[in-house]
Coordinates of C-alpha atoms in Angstrom, one line a residue:
M1203 CA -1.9 -102.9 32.2
P1204 CA -2.8 -105.6 34.6
K1205 CA -3.3 -108.9 33.5
G1206 CA -7.5 -109.4 31.9
E1207 CA -7.6 -105.8 30.8
G1208 CA -7.5 -105.1 27.1
K1209 CA -10.5 -105.1 24.6
L1210 CA -13.1 -107.8 25.7
I1211 CA -13.7 -110.5 22.7
A1212 CA -15.1 -113.1 24.2
Q1213 CA -16.1 -114.5 28.2
N1214 CA -17.0 -117.7 29.7
R1215 CA -20.1 -117.0 31.4
K1216 CA -20.4 -120.7 32.3
A1217 CA -16.8 -120.9 33.4
R1218 CA -17.8 -119.1 37.1
H1219 CA -20.3 -121.3 37.5
D1220 CA -19.5 -124.4 36.7
Y1221 CA -15.8 -123.8 38.4
T1222 CA -14.1 -122.3 41.2
V1223 CA -11.6 -120.3 40.0
V1224 CA -8.2 -120.6 42.2
D1225 CA -5.6 -118.9 40.2
T1226 CA -5.5 -116.7 36.9
M1227 CA -2.6 -115.9 34.0
E1228 CA -2.7 -114.4 30.9
A1229 CA -1.3 -116.2 27.9
G1230 CA -0.7 -115.4 24.2
I1231 CA -2.1 -117.5 21.6
V1232 CA -0.4 -118.9 18.6
L1233 CA -2.4 -118.2 15.7
Q1234 CA -3.3 -118.7 12.3
G1235 CA -3.4 -116.4 8.9
T1236 CA -7.2 -115.3 9.0
E1237 CA -7.9 -117.1 12.8
I1238 CA -7.0 -112.8 14.5
K1239 CA -9.2 -111.1 11.6
S1240 CA -12.1 -113.8 12.7
I1241 CA -11.0 -112.7 16.8
R1242 CA -11.4 -109.6 15.9
N1243 CA -14.9 -109.6 14.6
G1244 CA -16.2 -111.5 17.7
R1245 CA -16.5 -115.2 16.6
I1246 CA -15.1 -117.1 18.8
N1247 CA -16.4 -120.0 21.4
L1248 CA -14.7 -120.6 24.8
K1249 CA -18.1 -122.3 26.1
D1250 CA -16.2 -126.2 26.4
G1251 CA -12.1 -125.6 26.0
F1252 CA -9.7 -126.1 28.3
A1253 CA -5.8 -126.9 28.1
R1254 CA -3.9 -128.8 28.2
I1255 CA 0.4 -129.5 28.9
R1256 CA 1.8 -132.0 26.4
N1257 CA 6.0 -132.1 26.2
G1258 CA 6.6 -128.9 28.5
E1259 CA 4.5 -126.9 25.9
A1260 CA 0.6 -125.4 27.0
Y1261 CA -1.9 -126.7 24.1
L1262 CA -5.5 -125.2 23.9
L1263 CA -8.3 -127.2 23.2
N1264 CA -12.2 -127.2 22.2
V1265 CA -11.8 -123.7 21.4
H1266 CA -14.1 -123.1 18.0
I1267 CA -12.8 -119.8 15.7
S1268 CA -15.4 -119.3 13.1
P1269 CA -13.4 -119.4 9.8
Y1270 CA -13.5 -115.9 8.1
E1271 CA -15.9 -115.0 5.5
Q1272 CA -13.7 -112.9 3.5
G1273 CA -11.2 -115.6 4.0
N1274 CA -10.2 -118.5 0.8
I1275 CA -8.5 -121.4 0.7
F1276 CA -6.3 -120.4 3.3
N1277 CA -9.1 -120.6 6.0
H1278 CA -8.1 -122.9 9.0
D1279 CA -10.2 -125.6 10.8
P1280 CA -12.3 -124.1 13.4
L1281 CA -11.6 -126.1 16.2
R1282 CA -7.7 -126.9 15.5
T1283 CA -5.6 -127.0 18.6
R1284 CA -3.5 -124.0 19.6
K1285 CA -0.3 -123.6 21.5
L1286 CA -0.4 -121.3 24.4
L1287 CA 2.8 -119.1 25.2
L1288 CA 3.8 -118.9 28.3
H1289 CA 7.0 -118.4 30.1
K1290 CA 8.7 -122.0 31.7
K1291 CA 8.3 -120.9 35.1
Q1292 CA 4.3 -120.2 34.4
I1293 CA 4.1 -123.5 32.3
A1294 CA 6.2 -125.3 35.8
K1295 CA 3.7 -124.0 38.1
L1296 CA 0.9 -125.0 36.0
I1297 CA 2.3 -128.7 35.9
A1298 CA 2.1 -128.6 39.7
E1299 CA -0.9 -127.7 40.2
T1300 CA -2.9 -130.1 38.0
K1301 CA -0.9 -133.3 39.0
N1302 CA -3.5 -132.0 42.4
T1303 CA -7.1 -134.4 41.1
G1304 CA -9.9 -131.7 40.6
I1305 CA -7.5 -129.0 39.3
T1306 CA -8.0 -128.0 35.3
I1307 CA -7.0 -125.2 33.2
I1308 CA -9.9 -123.1 31.5
P1309 CA -10.1 -120.2 29.1
L1310 CA -11.8 -117.3 30.9
K1311 CA -11.5 -114.4 28.6
V1312 CA -9.8 -113.3 25.4
Y1313 CA -9.6 -109.9 24.6
I1314 CA -7.2 -107.5 22.5
R1315 CA -3.7 -106.2 24.3
N1316 CA -1.1 -104.0 22.1
G1317 CA -2.9 -105.2 19.2
Y1318 CA -1.9 -109.1 19.9
A1319 CA -5.2 -112.0 21.2
K1320 CA -4.8 -112.5 25.0
V1321 CA -6.5 -115.4 26.5
L1322 CA -6.8 -115.4 30.4
I1323 CA -6.3 -118.9 31.7
G1324 CA -7.8 -120.0 35.2
L1325 CA -7.0 -122.8 37.4
A1326 CA -10.2 -124.3 38.5
K1327 CA -11.8 -126.6 40.5
G1328 CA -15.1 -128.3 39.5
K1329 CA -18.1 -127.4 41.9
K1330 CA -20.6 -129.8 43.0
Q1331 CA -24.4 -129.0 42.4
Y1332 CA -25.1 -128.2 45.9
D1333 CA -22.2 -125.5 46.1
K1334 CA -24.2 -124.2 43.0
R1335 CA -27.3 -124.0 44.1
E1336 CA -25.8 -121.8 47.4
D1337 CA -23.9 -119.7 44.9
L1338 CA -27.3 -118.8 43.1
K1339 CA -29.0 -118.0 47.0
R1340 CA -26.2 -116.0 48.2
K1341 CA -27.0 -113.9 44.4
E1342 CA -30.7 -113.8 44.8
I1343 CA -30.0 -112.4 48.6
N1344 CA -27.9 -110.0 47.9
R1345 CA -30.4 -108.5 44.8
E1346 CA -33.0 -108.4 47.0
I1347 CA -30.9 -106.5 49.6
D1348 CA -30.0 -104.3 46.8
R1349 CA -33.4 -103.9 46.0
T1350 CA -34.2 -102.8 49.2
L1351 CA -32.0 -100.7 49.6
K1352 CA -32.8 -98.9 46.5
N1353 CA -36.6 -98.2 47.3
N1354 CA -35.7 -97.4 51.0
L1355 CA -33.3 -94.1 49.9
R1356 CA -35.9 -93.2 46.7

Protein backbone atom coordinates (compact mmCIF):
# COMPACT_ATOMS: atom_id res chain seq x y z
CA MET A 1 0.00 0.00 0.00
CA PRO A 2 1.49 3.41 -0.91
CA LYS A 3 2.21 5.88 1.86
CA GLY A 4 -0.72 8.04 2.87
CA GLU A 5 -3.30 5.31 2.25
CA GLY A 6 -5.46 3.59 4.81
CA LYS A 7 -8.59 4.60 6.69
CA LEU A 8 -8.26 8.38 6.86
CA ILE A 9 -8.94 9.72 10.36
CA ALA A 10 -7.78 13.36 10.23
CA GLN A 11 -6.25 15.69 7.69
CA ASN A 12 -4.45 19.01 8.09
CA ARG A 13 -6.06 21.01 5.27
CA LYS A 14 -4.54 24.29 6.40
CA ALA A 15 -1.02 22.87 5.99
CA ARG A 16 -1.17 22.84 2.19
CA HIS A 17 -2.51 26.43 2.27
CA ASP A 18 0.20 27.78 4.58
CA TYR A 19 3.13 25.66 3.39
CA THR A 20 4.64 24.26 0.22
CA VAL A 21 5.18 20.57 0.93
CA VAL A 22 8.55 19.46 -0.44
CA ASP A 23 8.60 15.80 0.63
CA THR A 24 6.48 13.38 2.68
CA MET A 25 7.14 10.27 4.72
CA GLU A 26 5.09 7.89 6.84
CA ALA A 27 5.75 7.45 10.55
CA GLY A 28 4.23 5.44 13.36
CA ILE A 29 3.17 7.11 16.61
CA VAL A 30 3.85 5.90 20.15
CA LEU A 31 0.46 6.10 21.90
CA GLN A 32 -0.75 5.47 25.43
CA GLY A 33 -3.77 3.40 26.48
CA THR A 34 -6.91 5.24 25.42
CA GLU A 35 -5.31 7.45 22.76
CA ILE A 36 -5.85 4.91 19.97
CA LYS A 37 -9.55 4.67 20.89
CA SER A 38 -9.87 8.45 20.64
CA ILE A 39 -8.06 8.44 17.29
CA ARG A 40 -10.35 5.72 15.93
CA ASN A 41 -13.31 7.92 16.98
CA GLY A 42 -11.75 10.78 14.96
CA ARG A 43 -11.04 12.93 18.01
CA ILE A 44 -7.65 14.28 16.86
CA ASN A 45 -6.67 17.78 15.72
CA LEU A 46 -3.52 18.34 13.63
CA LYS A 47 -4.06 22.06 13.03
CA ASP A 48 -1.16 23.51 15.06
CA GLY A 49 0.99 20.38 15.11
CA PHE A 50 4.66 20.12 14.16
CA ALA A 51 7.55 17.72 14.64
CA ARG A 52 11.00 18.23 16.12
CA ILE A 53 14.16 16.11 16.21
CA ARG A 54 15.73 15.80 19.67
CA ASN A 55 18.63 13.48 20.59
CA GLY A 56 18.30 11.55 17.35
CA GLU A 57 14.56 10.89 17.85
CA ALA A 58 11.54 12.53 16.23
CA TYR A 59 8.71 13.92 18.38
CA LEU A 60 5.26 15.20 17.47
CA LEU A 61 4.21 18.33 19.36
CA ASN A 62 0.96 20.33 19.68
CA VAL A 63 -1.27 17.59 18.28
CA HIS A 64 -4.47 17.42 20.31
CA ILE A 65 -5.97 13.98 20.96
CA SER A 66 -9.11 14.37 23.08
CA PRO A 67 -9.48 12.17 26.16
CA TYR A 68 -11.56 9.04 25.61
CA GLU A 69 -15.10 9.51 27.02
CA GLN A 70 -15.39 6.01 28.46
CA GLY A 71 -11.88 6.24 29.91
CA ASN A 72 -11.12 6.48 33.62
CA ILE A 73 -8.36 8.05 35.70
CA PHE A 74 -5.78 6.58 33.30
CA ASN A 75 -6.76 8.95 30.48
CA HIS A 76 -3.89 10.77 28.80
CA ASP A 77 -2.88 14.44 28.57
CA PRO A 78 -4.40 15.75 25.29
CA LEU A 79 -1.36 17.83 24.22
CA ARG A 80 1.48 15.58 25.38
CA THR A 81 4.59 15.13 23.24
CA ARG A 82 4.43 11.88 21.26
CA LYS A 83 7.38 10.00 19.81
CA LEU A 84 7.40 9.24 16.09
CA LEU A 85 8.67 5.87 14.90
CA LEU A 86 11.11 6.34 12.02
CA HIS A 87 14.21 4.57 10.70
CA LYS A 88 17.64 6.10 11.40
CA LYS A 89 18.10 6.96 7.72
CA GLN A 90 14.78 8.81 7.69
CA ILE A 91 15.70 10.76 10.84
CA ALA A 92 19.10 11.62 9.32
CA LYS A 93 17.32 12.90 6.20
CA LEU A 94 14.96 15.03 8.34
CA ILE A 95 17.91 16.47 10.27
CA ALA A 96 19.74 17.35 7.05
CA GLU A 97 16.65 18.96 5.49
CA THR A 98 15.63 20.99 8.55
CA LYS A 99 19.10 22.54 8.82
CA ASN A 100 18.04 24.58 5.78
CA THR A 101 16.33 27.75 6.92
CA GLY A 102 12.59 27.87 6.53
CA ILE A 103 12.05 24.09 6.40
CA THR A 104 9.80 22.58 9.06
CA ILE A 105 8.18 19.20 9.69
CA ILE A 106 4.38 19.19 9.84
CA PRO A 107 1.78 16.41 10.15
CA LEU A 108 -0.44 16.18 7.06
CA LYS A 109 -2.69 13.16 7.74
CA VAL A 110 -3.44 10.58 10.39
CA TYR A 111 -4.83 7.24 9.26
CA ILE A 112 -5.20 3.64 10.39
CA ARG A 113 -3.22 1.10 8.36
CA ASN A 114 -3.13 -2.61 9.23
CA GLY A 115 -4.51 -1.77 12.68
CA TYR A 116 -1.81 0.79 13.49
CA ALA A 117 -2.12 4.58 13.63
CA LYS A 118 0.20 6.23 11.13
CA VAL A 119 0.96 9.89 10.50
CA LEU A 120 2.05 11.31 7.15
CA ILE A 121 4.60 14.01 7.91
CA GLY A 122 5.79 16.53 5.37
CA LEU A 123 8.90 18.62 4.96
CA ALA A 124 7.42 22.02 4.30
CA LYS A 125 8.52 25.53 3.48
CA GLY A 126 6.35 28.45 4.58
CA LYS A 127 4.46 30.40 1.92
CA LYS A 128 4.42 34.15 1.67
CA GLN A 129 1.10 36.00 1.58
CA TYR A 130 1.39 36.71 -2.16
CA ASP A 131 1.97 32.98 -2.85
CA LYS A 132 -1.26 32.15 -1.03
CA ARG A 133 -3.18 34.74 -3.07
CA GLU A 134 -1.68 33.40 -6.29
CA ASP A 135 -2.77 29.84 -5.40
CA LEU A 136 -6.31 31.02 -4.66
CA LYS A 137 -6.46 32.84 -8.03
CA ARG A 138 -5.20 29.73 -9.84
CA LYS A 139 -7.85 27.56 -8.12
CA GLU A 140 -10.60 30.03 -9.04
CA ILE A 141 -9.48 30.12 -12.68
CA ASN A 142 -9.45 26.31 -12.84
CA ARG A 143 -12.94 26.16 -11.32
CA GLU A 144 -14.20 28.67 -13.90
CA ILE A 145 -12.66 26.64 -16.75
CA ASP A 146 -14.26 23.45 -15.43
CA ARG A 147 -17.66 25.17 -15.16
CA THR A 148 -17.53 26.47 -18.71
CA LEU A 149 -16.43 23.07 -20.08
CA LYS A 150 -19.22 21.36 -18.18
CA ASN A 151 -21.81 23.84 -19.51
CA ASN A 152 -20.50 23.53 -23.09
CA LEU A 153 -20.77 19.73 -22.98
CA ARG A 154 -24.49 19.91 -22.17
